[in-house]
Short mmCIF file of C-alpha atoms and ligand atoms in Angstrom, two decimals:
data_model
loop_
_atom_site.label_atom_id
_atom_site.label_comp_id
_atom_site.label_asym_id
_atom_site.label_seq_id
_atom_site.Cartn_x
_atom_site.Cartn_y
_atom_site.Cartn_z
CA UNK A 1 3.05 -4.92 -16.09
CA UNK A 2 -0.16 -6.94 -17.55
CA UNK A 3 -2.97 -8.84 -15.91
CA UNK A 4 -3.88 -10.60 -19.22
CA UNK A 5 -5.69 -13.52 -16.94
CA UNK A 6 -7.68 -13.52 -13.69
CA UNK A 7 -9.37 -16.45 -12.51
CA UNK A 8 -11.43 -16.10 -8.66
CA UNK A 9 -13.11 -19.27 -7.18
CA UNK A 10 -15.21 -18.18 -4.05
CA UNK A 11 -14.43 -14.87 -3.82
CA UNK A 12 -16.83 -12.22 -2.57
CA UNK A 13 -19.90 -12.41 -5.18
CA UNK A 14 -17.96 -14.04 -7.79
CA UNK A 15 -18.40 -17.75 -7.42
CA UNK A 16 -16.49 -18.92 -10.62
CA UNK A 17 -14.64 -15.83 -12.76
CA UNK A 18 -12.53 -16.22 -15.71
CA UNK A 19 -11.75 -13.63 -17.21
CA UNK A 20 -9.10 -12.28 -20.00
CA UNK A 21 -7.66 -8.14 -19.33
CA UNK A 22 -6.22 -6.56 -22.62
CA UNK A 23 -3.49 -3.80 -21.93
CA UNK A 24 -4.79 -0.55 -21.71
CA UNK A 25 -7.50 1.28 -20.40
CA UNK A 26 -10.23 -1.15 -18.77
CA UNK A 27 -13.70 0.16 -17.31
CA UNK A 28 -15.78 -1.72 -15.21
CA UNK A 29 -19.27 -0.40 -15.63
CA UNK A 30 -22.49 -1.85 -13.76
CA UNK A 31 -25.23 -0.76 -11.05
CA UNK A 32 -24.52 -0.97 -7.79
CA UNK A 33 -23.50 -3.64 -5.78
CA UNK A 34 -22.49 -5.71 -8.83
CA UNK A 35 -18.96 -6.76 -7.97
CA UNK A 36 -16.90 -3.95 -9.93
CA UNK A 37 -15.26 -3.20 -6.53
CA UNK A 38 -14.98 -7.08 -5.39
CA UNK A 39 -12.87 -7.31 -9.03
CA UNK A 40 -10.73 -4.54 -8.11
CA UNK A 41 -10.15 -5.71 -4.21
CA UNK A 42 -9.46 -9.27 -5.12
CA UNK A 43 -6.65 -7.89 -7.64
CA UNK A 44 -5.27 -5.59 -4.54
CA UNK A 45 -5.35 -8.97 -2.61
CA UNK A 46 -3.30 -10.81 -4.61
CA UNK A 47 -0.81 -8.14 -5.14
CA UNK A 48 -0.30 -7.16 -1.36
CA UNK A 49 -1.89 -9.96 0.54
CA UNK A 50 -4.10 -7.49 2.25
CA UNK A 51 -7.58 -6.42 1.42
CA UNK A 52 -8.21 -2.44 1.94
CA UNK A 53 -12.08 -3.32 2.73
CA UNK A 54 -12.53 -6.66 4.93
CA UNK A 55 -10.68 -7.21 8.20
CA UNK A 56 -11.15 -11.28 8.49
CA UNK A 57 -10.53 -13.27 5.53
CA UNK A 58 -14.04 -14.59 6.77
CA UNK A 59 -15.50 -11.54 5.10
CA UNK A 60 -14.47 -12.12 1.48
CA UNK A 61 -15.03 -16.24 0.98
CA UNK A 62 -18.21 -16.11 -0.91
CA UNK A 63 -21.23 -16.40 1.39
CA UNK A 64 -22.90 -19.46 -0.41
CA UNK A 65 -19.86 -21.48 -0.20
CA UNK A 66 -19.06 -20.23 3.68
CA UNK A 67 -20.82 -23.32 4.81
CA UNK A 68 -19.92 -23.53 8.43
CA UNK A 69 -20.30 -27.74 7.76
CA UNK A 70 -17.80 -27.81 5.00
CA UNK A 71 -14.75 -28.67 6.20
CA UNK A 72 -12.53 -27.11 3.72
CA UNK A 73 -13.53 -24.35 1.92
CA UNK A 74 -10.95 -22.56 -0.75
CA UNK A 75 -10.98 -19.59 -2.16
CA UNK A 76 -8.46 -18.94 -5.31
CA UNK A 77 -7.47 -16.17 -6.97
CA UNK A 78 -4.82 -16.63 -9.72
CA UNK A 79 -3.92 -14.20 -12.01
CA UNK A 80 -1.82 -14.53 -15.45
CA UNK A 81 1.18 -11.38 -15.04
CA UNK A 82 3.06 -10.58 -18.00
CA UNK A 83 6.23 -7.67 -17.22
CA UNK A 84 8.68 -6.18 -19.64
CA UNK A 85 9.85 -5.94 -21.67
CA UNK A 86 11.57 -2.60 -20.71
CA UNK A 87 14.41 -1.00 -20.16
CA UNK A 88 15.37 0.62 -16.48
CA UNK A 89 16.33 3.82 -16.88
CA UNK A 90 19.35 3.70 -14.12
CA UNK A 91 20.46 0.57 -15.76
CA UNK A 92 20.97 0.93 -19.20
CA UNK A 93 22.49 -2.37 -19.90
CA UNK A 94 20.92 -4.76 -18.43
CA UNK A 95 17.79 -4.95 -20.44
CA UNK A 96 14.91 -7.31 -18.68
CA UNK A 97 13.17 -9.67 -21.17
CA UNK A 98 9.24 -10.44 -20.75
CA UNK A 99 8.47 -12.81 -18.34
CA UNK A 100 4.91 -14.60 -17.73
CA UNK A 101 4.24 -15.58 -14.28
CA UNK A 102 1.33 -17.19 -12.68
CA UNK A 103 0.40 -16.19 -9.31
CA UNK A 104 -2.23 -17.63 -6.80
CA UNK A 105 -3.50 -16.94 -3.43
CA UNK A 106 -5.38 -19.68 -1.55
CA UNK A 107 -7.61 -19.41 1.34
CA UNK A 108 -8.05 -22.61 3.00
CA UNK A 109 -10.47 -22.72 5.97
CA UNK A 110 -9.57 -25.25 8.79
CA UNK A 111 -11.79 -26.72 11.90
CA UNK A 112 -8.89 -26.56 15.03
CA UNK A 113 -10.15 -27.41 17.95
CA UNK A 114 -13.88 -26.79 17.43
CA UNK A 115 -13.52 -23.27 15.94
CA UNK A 116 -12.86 -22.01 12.53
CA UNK A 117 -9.49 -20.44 11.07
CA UNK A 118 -7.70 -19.51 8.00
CA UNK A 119 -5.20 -20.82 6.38
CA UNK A 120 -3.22 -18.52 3.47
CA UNK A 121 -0.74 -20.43 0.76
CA UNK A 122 1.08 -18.53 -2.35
CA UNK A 123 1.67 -20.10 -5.44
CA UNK A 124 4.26 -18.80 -8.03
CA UNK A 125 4.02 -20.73 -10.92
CA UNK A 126 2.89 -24.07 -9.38
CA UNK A 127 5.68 -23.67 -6.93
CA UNK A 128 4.46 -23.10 -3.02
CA UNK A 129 6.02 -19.70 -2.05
CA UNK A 130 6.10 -17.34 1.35
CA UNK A 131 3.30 -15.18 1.63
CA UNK A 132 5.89 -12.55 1.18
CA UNK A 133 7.42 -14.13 -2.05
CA UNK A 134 4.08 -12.50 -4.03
CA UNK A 135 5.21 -8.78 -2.90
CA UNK A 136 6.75 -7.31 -5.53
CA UNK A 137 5.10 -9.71 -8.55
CA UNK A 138 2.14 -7.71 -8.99
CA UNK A 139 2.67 -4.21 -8.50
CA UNK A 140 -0.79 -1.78 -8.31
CA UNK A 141 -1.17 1.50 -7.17
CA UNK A 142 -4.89 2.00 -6.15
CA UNK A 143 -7.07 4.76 -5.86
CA UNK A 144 -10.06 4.94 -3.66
CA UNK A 145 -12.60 7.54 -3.02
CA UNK A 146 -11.89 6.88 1.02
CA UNK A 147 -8.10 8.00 0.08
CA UNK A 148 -8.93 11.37 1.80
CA UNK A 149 -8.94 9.79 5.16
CA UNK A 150 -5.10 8.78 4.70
CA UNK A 151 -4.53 12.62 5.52
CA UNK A 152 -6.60 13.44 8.44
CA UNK A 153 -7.02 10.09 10.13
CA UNK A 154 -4.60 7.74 12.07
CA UNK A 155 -0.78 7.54 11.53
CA UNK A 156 -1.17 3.37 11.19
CA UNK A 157 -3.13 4.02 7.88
CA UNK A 158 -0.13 6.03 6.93
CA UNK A 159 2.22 3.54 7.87
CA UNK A 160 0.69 0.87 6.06
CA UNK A 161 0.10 3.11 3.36
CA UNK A 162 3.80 3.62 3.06
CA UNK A 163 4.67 -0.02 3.76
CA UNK A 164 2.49 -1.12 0.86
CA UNK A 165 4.04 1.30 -1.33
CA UNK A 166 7.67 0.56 -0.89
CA UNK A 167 7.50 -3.33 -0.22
CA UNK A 168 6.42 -3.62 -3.82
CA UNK A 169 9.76 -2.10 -4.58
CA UNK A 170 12.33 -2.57 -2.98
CA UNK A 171 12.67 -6.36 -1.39
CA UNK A 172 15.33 -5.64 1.32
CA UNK A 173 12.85 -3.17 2.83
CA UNK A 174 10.10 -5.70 2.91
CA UNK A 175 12.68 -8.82 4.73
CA UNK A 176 13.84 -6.09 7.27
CA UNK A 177 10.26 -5.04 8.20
CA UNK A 178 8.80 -8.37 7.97
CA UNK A 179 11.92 -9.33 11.24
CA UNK A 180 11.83 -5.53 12.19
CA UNK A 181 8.45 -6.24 13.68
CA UNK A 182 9.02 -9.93 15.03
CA UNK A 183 11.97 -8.69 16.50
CA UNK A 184 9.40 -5.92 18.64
CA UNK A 185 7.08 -8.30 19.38
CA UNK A 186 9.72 -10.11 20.59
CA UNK A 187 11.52 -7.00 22.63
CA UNK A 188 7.82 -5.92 23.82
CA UNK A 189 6.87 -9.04 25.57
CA UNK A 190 10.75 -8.97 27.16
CA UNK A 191 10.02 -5.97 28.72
CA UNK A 192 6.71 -7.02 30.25
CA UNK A 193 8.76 -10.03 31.87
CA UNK A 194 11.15 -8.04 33.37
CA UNK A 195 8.70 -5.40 34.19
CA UNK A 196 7.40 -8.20 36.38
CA UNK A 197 10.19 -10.51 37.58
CA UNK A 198 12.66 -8.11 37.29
CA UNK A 199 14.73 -10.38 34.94
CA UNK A 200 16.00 -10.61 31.75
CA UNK A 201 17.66 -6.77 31.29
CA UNK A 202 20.25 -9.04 29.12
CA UNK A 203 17.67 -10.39 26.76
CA UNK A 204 16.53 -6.86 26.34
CA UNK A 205 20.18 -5.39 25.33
CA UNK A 206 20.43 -8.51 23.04
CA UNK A 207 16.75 -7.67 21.47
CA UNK A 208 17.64 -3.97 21.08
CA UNK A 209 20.78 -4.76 18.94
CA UNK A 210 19.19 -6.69 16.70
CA UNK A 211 15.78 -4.59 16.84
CA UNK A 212 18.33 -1.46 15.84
CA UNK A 213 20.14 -3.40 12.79
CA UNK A 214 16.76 -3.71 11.13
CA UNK A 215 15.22 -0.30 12.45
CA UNK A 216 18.15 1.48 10.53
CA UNK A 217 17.65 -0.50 7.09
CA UNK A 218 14.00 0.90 7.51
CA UNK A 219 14.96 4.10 8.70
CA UNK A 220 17.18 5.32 5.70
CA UNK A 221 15.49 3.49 2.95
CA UNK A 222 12.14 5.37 4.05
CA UNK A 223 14.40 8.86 4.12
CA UNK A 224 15.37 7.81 0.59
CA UNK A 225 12.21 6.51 -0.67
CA UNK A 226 10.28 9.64 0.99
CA UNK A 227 12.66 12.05 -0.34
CA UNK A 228 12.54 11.40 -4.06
CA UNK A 229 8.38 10.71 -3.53
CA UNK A 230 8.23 14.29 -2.39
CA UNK A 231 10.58 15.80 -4.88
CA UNK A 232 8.08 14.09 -7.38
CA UNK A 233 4.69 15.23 -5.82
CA UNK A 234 5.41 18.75 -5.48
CA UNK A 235 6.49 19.21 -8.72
CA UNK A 236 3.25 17.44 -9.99
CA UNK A 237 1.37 19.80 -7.29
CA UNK A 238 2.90 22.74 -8.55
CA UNK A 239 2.65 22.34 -12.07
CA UNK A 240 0.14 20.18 -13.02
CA UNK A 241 -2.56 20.45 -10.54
CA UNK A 242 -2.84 24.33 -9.39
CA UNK A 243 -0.88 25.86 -11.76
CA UNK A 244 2.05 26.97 -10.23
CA UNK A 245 -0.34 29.11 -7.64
CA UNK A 246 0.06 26.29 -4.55
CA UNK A 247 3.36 24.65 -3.14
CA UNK A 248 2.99 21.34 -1.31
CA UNK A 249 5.72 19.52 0.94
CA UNK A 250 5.55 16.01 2.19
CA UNK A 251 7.43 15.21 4.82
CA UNK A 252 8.82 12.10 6.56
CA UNK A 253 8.16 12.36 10.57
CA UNK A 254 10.59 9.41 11.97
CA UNK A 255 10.63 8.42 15.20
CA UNK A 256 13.84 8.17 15.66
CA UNK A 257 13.15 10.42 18.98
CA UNK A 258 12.65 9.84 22.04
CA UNK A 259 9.71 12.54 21.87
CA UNK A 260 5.96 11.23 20.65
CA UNK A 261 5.20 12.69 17.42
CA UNK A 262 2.43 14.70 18.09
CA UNK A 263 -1.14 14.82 15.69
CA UNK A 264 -3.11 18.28 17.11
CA UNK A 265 -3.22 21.53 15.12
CA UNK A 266 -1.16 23.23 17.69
CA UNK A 267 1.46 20.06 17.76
CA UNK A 268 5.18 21.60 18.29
CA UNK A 269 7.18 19.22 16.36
CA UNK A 270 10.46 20.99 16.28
CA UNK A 271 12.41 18.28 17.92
CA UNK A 272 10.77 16.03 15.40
CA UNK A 273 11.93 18.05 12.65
CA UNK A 274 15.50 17.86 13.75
CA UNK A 275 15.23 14.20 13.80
CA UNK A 276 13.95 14.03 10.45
CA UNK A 277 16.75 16.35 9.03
CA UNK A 278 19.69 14.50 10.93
CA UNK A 279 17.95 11.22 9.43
CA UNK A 280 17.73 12.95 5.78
CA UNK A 281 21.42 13.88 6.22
CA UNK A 282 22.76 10.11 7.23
CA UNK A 283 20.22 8.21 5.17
CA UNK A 284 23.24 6.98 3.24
CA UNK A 285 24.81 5.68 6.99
CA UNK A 286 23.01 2.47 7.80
CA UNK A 287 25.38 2.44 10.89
CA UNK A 288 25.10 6.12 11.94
CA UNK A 289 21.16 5.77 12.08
CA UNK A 290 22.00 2.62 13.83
CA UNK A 291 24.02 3.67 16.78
CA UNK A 292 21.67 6.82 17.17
CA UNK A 293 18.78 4.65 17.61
CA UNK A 294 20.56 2.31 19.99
CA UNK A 295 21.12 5.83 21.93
CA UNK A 296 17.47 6.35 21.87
CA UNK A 297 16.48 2.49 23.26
CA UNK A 298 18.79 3.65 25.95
CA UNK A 299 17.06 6.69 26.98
CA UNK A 300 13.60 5.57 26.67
CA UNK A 301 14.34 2.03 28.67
CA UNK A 302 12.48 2.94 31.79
CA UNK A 303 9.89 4.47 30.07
CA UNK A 304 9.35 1.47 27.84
CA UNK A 305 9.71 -0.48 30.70
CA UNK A 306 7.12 0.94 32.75
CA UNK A 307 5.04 0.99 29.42
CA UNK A 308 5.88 -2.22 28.46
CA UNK A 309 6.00 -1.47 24.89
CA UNK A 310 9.07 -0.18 22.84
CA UNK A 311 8.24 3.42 22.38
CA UNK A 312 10.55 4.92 19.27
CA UNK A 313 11.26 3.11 16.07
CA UNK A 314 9.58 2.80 12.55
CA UNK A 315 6.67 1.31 14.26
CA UNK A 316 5.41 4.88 15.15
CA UNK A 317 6.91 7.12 12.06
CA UNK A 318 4.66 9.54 10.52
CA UNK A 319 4.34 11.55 7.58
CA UNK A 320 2.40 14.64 6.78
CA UNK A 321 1.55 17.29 4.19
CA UNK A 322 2.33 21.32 4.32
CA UNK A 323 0.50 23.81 1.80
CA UNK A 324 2.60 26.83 1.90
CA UNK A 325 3.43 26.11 5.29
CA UNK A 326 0.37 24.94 6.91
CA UNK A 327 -0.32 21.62 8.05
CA UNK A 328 -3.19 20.06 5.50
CA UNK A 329 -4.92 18.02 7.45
CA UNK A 330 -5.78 20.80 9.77
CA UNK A 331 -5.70 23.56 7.80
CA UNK A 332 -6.64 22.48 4.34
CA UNK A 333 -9.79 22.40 2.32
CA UNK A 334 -11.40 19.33 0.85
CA UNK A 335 -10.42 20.34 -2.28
CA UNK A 336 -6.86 21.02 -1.43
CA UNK A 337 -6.66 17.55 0.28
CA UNK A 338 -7.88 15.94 -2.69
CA UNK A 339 -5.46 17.83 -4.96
CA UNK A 340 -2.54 16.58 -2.62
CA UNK A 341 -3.44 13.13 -2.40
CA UNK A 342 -3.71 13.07 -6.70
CA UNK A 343 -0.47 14.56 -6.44
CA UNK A 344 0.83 12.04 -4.19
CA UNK A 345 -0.62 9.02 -6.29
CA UNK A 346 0.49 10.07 -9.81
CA UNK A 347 3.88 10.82 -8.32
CA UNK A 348 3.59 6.62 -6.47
CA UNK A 349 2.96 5.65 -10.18
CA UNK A 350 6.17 7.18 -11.33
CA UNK A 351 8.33 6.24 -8.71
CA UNK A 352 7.06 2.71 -8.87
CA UNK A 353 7.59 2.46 -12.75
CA UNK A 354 11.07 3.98 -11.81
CA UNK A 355 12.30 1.44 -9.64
CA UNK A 356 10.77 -1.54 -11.26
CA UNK A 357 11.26 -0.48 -15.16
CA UNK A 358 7.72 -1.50 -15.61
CA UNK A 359 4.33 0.55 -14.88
CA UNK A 360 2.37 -0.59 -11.79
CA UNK A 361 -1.43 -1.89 -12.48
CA UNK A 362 -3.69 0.89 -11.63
CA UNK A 363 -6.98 -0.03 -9.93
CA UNK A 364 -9.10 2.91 -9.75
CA UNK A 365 -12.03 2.98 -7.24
CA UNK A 366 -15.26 5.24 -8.30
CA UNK A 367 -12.73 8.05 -8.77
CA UNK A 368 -13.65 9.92 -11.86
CA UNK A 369 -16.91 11.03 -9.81
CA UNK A 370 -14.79 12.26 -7.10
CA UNK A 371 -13.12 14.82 -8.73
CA UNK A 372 -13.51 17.88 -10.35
CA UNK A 373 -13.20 18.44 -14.59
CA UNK A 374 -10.09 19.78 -14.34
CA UNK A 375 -8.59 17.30 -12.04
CA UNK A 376 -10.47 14.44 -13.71
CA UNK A 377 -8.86 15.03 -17.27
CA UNK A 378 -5.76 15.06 -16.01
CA UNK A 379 -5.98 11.65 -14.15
CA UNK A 380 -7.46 10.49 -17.18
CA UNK A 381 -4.81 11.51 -19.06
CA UNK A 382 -2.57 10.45 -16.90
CA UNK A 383 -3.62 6.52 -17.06
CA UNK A 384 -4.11 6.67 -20.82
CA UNK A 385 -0.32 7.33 -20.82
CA UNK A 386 0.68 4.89 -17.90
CA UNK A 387 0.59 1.03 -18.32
CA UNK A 388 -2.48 -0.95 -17.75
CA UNK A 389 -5.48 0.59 -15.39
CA UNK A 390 -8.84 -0.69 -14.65
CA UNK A 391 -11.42 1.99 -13.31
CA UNK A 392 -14.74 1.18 -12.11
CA UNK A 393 -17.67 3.29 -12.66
CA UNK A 394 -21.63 3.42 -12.22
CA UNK A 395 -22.04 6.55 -15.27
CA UNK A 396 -20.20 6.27 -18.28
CA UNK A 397 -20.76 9.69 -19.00
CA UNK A 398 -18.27 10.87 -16.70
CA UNK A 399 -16.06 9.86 -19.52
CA UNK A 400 -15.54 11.45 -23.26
CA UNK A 401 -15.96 9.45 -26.52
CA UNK A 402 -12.16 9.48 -26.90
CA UNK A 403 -11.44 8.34 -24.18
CA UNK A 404 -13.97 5.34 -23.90
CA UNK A 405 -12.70 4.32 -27.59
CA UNK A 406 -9.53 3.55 -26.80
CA UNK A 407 -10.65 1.79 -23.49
CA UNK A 408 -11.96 -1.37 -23.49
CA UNK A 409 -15.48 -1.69 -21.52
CA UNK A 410 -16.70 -4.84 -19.52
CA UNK A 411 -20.01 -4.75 -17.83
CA UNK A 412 -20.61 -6.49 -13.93
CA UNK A 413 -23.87 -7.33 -13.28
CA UNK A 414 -24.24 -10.04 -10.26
CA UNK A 415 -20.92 -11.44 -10.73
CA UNK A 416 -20.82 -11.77 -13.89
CA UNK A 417 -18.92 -9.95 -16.50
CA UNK A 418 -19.76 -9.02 -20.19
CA UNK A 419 -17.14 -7.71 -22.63
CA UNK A 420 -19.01 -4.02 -24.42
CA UNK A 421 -18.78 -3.32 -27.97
CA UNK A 422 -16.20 -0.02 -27.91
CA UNK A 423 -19.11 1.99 -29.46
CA UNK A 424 -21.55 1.88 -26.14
N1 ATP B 1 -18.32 -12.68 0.99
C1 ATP B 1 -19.25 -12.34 0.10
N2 ATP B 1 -19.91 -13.29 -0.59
C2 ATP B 1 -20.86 -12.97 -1.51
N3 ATP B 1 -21.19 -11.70 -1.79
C3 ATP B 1 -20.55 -10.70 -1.15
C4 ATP B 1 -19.55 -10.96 -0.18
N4 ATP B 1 -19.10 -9.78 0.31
C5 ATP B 1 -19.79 -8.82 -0.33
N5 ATP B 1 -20.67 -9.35 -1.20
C6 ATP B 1 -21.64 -8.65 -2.08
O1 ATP B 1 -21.06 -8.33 -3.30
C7 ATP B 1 -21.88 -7.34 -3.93
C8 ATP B 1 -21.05 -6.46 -4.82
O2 ATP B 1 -20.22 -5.62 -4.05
P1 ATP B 1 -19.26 -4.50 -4.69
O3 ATP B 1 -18.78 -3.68 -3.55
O4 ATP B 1 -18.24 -5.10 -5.57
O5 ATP B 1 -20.29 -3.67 -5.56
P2 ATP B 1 -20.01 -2.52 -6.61
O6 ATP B 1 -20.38 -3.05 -7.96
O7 ATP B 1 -18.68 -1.96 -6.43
O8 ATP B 1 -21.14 -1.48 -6.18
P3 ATP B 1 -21.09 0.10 -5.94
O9 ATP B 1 -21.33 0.72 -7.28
O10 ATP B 1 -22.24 0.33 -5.03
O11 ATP B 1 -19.80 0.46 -5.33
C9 ATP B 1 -22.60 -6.62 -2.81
O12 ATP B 1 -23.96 -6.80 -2.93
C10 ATP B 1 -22.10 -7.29 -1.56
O13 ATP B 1 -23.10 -7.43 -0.59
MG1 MG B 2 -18.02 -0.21 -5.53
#
């Protein structure tokens, strides 16, 4: 998969951008606070809708256009996607041809009622699509020097983290999450109503069927998807990255308990871990993991009644990473965390060009200064031999001559961007 056009109106610093990608290798060199991370976030955008930096959509409209007078302000970002033309491995006959697609994000401000809001459309090829339609039609896998955090912060990050991951993938997983979590808003504010009136218990058995049907799509496809992701990353661990001296295991926490999963050093999970095995043993039973969960809505009812949230369910799933046996984020090193989380990213990119047929778009983030020689080589090596990657970095010298002549240089300075002769 090819960005071979992106075009930004109003985005961040870049007020107009056209710009033409070759395939390959592309760095984005320039001083600080340039844009080369804008270029890279408004790529992430369009591929997942979400940005990994700003938390309005306020933040990334460019400020000189943000005229709170203007009644309509729009940001665009389009980009030109060329896939294929490949062959999936686990389906040897149906060969995919190439396909060009154009896809565009909008990001229309409105005046309601006095104050300001935004307004999202998607675009596939001129045609007006769900915001979910774009999932899936630009797949990256991005790397970011704040990656770390993933393992030793919050379990949402992880969530999202995993969301993000497999929505680009598989489409049935993103429909049932997308109603999954209506569905809990849904069974969440029913149980605050009859918290307080006392009515509505039916509403609530209604809600929980339906909340279960999609809860077990989510459940077994993330047993799958988590499975095979961990096969992957421990083998890269192993062999690639510490030389057969350090064995890593990622595992899949569900909550498909009625215990809390829980984060300290000392955490017993062991009822967790029994949940997670009888999940990895029925991840093939959509209506096993089904009926157990319905179980589970039964026995936490007053609970999540007196709560008045739904407490078990893919909404609070974890996962986690052991180094021979220890928990990482407590026990690990920086160095070890970083060697799991490259681990964990190289084995994304192969699962991703597994189940599409196609490499994903990498969109590294300052990460060649991150790392150590050893690790850095083999990243680099890595995304010489994947599909398209664009890296962004202050010091070229981070890279060798080899590798910058067969890469393809463009230089950001104040939103603008130069193409580099391939001898700087
Ligand atoms: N909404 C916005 N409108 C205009 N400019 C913005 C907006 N948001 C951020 N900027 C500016 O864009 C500039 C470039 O930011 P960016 O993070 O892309 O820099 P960078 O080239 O990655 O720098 P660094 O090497 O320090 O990471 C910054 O000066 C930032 O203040
Ligand atoms: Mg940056």
């Amino acid at each position: 998969m090819v960005i071979s056009h992106l075009s930004l109106t109003a985005f961040r610093n870049y007020s107009r951008l056209e710009q033409d990608f070759s395939d390959g290798v592309t760095i984005l060199y320039g001083d600080n606070a340039q844009g080369k991370t804008n270029l890279l976030e408004s790529i992430y955008y369009l591929a997942t809708t979400r940005s990994p930096y700003a938390e309005t959509d306020q933040q990334i409209i460019n400020w000189d256009v943000n005229d709170p007078e203007e009644p309509i302000v729009v940001a665009r970002l389009v980009a030109t996607v060329e896939s294929g033309p490949t062959t999936p491995p686990d389906h040897a006959e149906s060969e995919t041809t190439a396909t060009t697609k154009t896809i565009e994000l909008r990001l229309i401000r409105e005046l309601k009622n006095g104050g300001v809001s935004f307004r999202r459309e998607a675009v596939i090829d001129r045609r007006k699509v769900r915001l979910m339609d774009l999932l899936g039609e630009l797949r990256v896998v991005l790397f970011l020097p704040t990656d770390l955090e993933l393992i030793t912060g919050a379990p949402a990050a992880r969530r999202r983290y995993l969301d993000i991951m497999m929505c680009q993938a598989d489409g049935v997983y993103l429909r049932n999450l997308s109603a999954y979590n209506k569905i809990l808003d849904q069974r969440n504010a029913a149980l605050k109503t009859c918290a307080e009136t006392g009515r509505g218990k039916e509403v609530i058995n209604l809600l929980s069927d339906r909340l279960a049907e999609t809860a077990a799509e989510i459940f077994c496809r993330r047993a799958r998807f988590m499975h095979d992701l961990a096969q992957e990353t421990s083998i890269i661990h192993y062999e690639n990255l510490t030389g057969g001296k350090e064995t890593i295991k990622l595992s899949y926490l569900p909550r498909l308990t009625k215990e809390k999963i829980g984060r300290g050093a000392n955490a017993n999970n062991a009822e967790l871990q029994k949940s997670a095995d009888w999940l990895n043993e029925h991840s093939d039973s959509v209506e096993a993991v089904n009926q157990k969960y319905l179980e589970i809505l039964q026995l936490t009812l007053d609970s999540d009644l007196a709560s008045g949230v739904t407490q078990a369910g893919p909404h609070r799933d974890d996962w986690r990473f052991w180094v021979d046996g220890r928990h990482l984020a407590h026990f690990g090193s920086r160095g070890q965390q970083r060697t799991a989380m490259l681990a964990l990213k190289i084995a994304e990119i192969k699962r991703l060009t597994k189940e599409a047929g196609d490499p994903p778009i990498l969109l590294l983030d300052e990460v060649a200064s991150e790392l150590d020689e050893h690790r850095r080589l083999l990243l680099l090596d890595q995304i010489s031999n994947s599909g398209q990657a664009l890296l962004t970095t202050t010091d070229l010298s981070f890279f060798s001559s080899a590798f910058l002549n067969e890469s393809s240089t463009i230089q950001v300075s104040n939103g603008l961007l130069t193409n580099l002769e391939p001898s700087v």
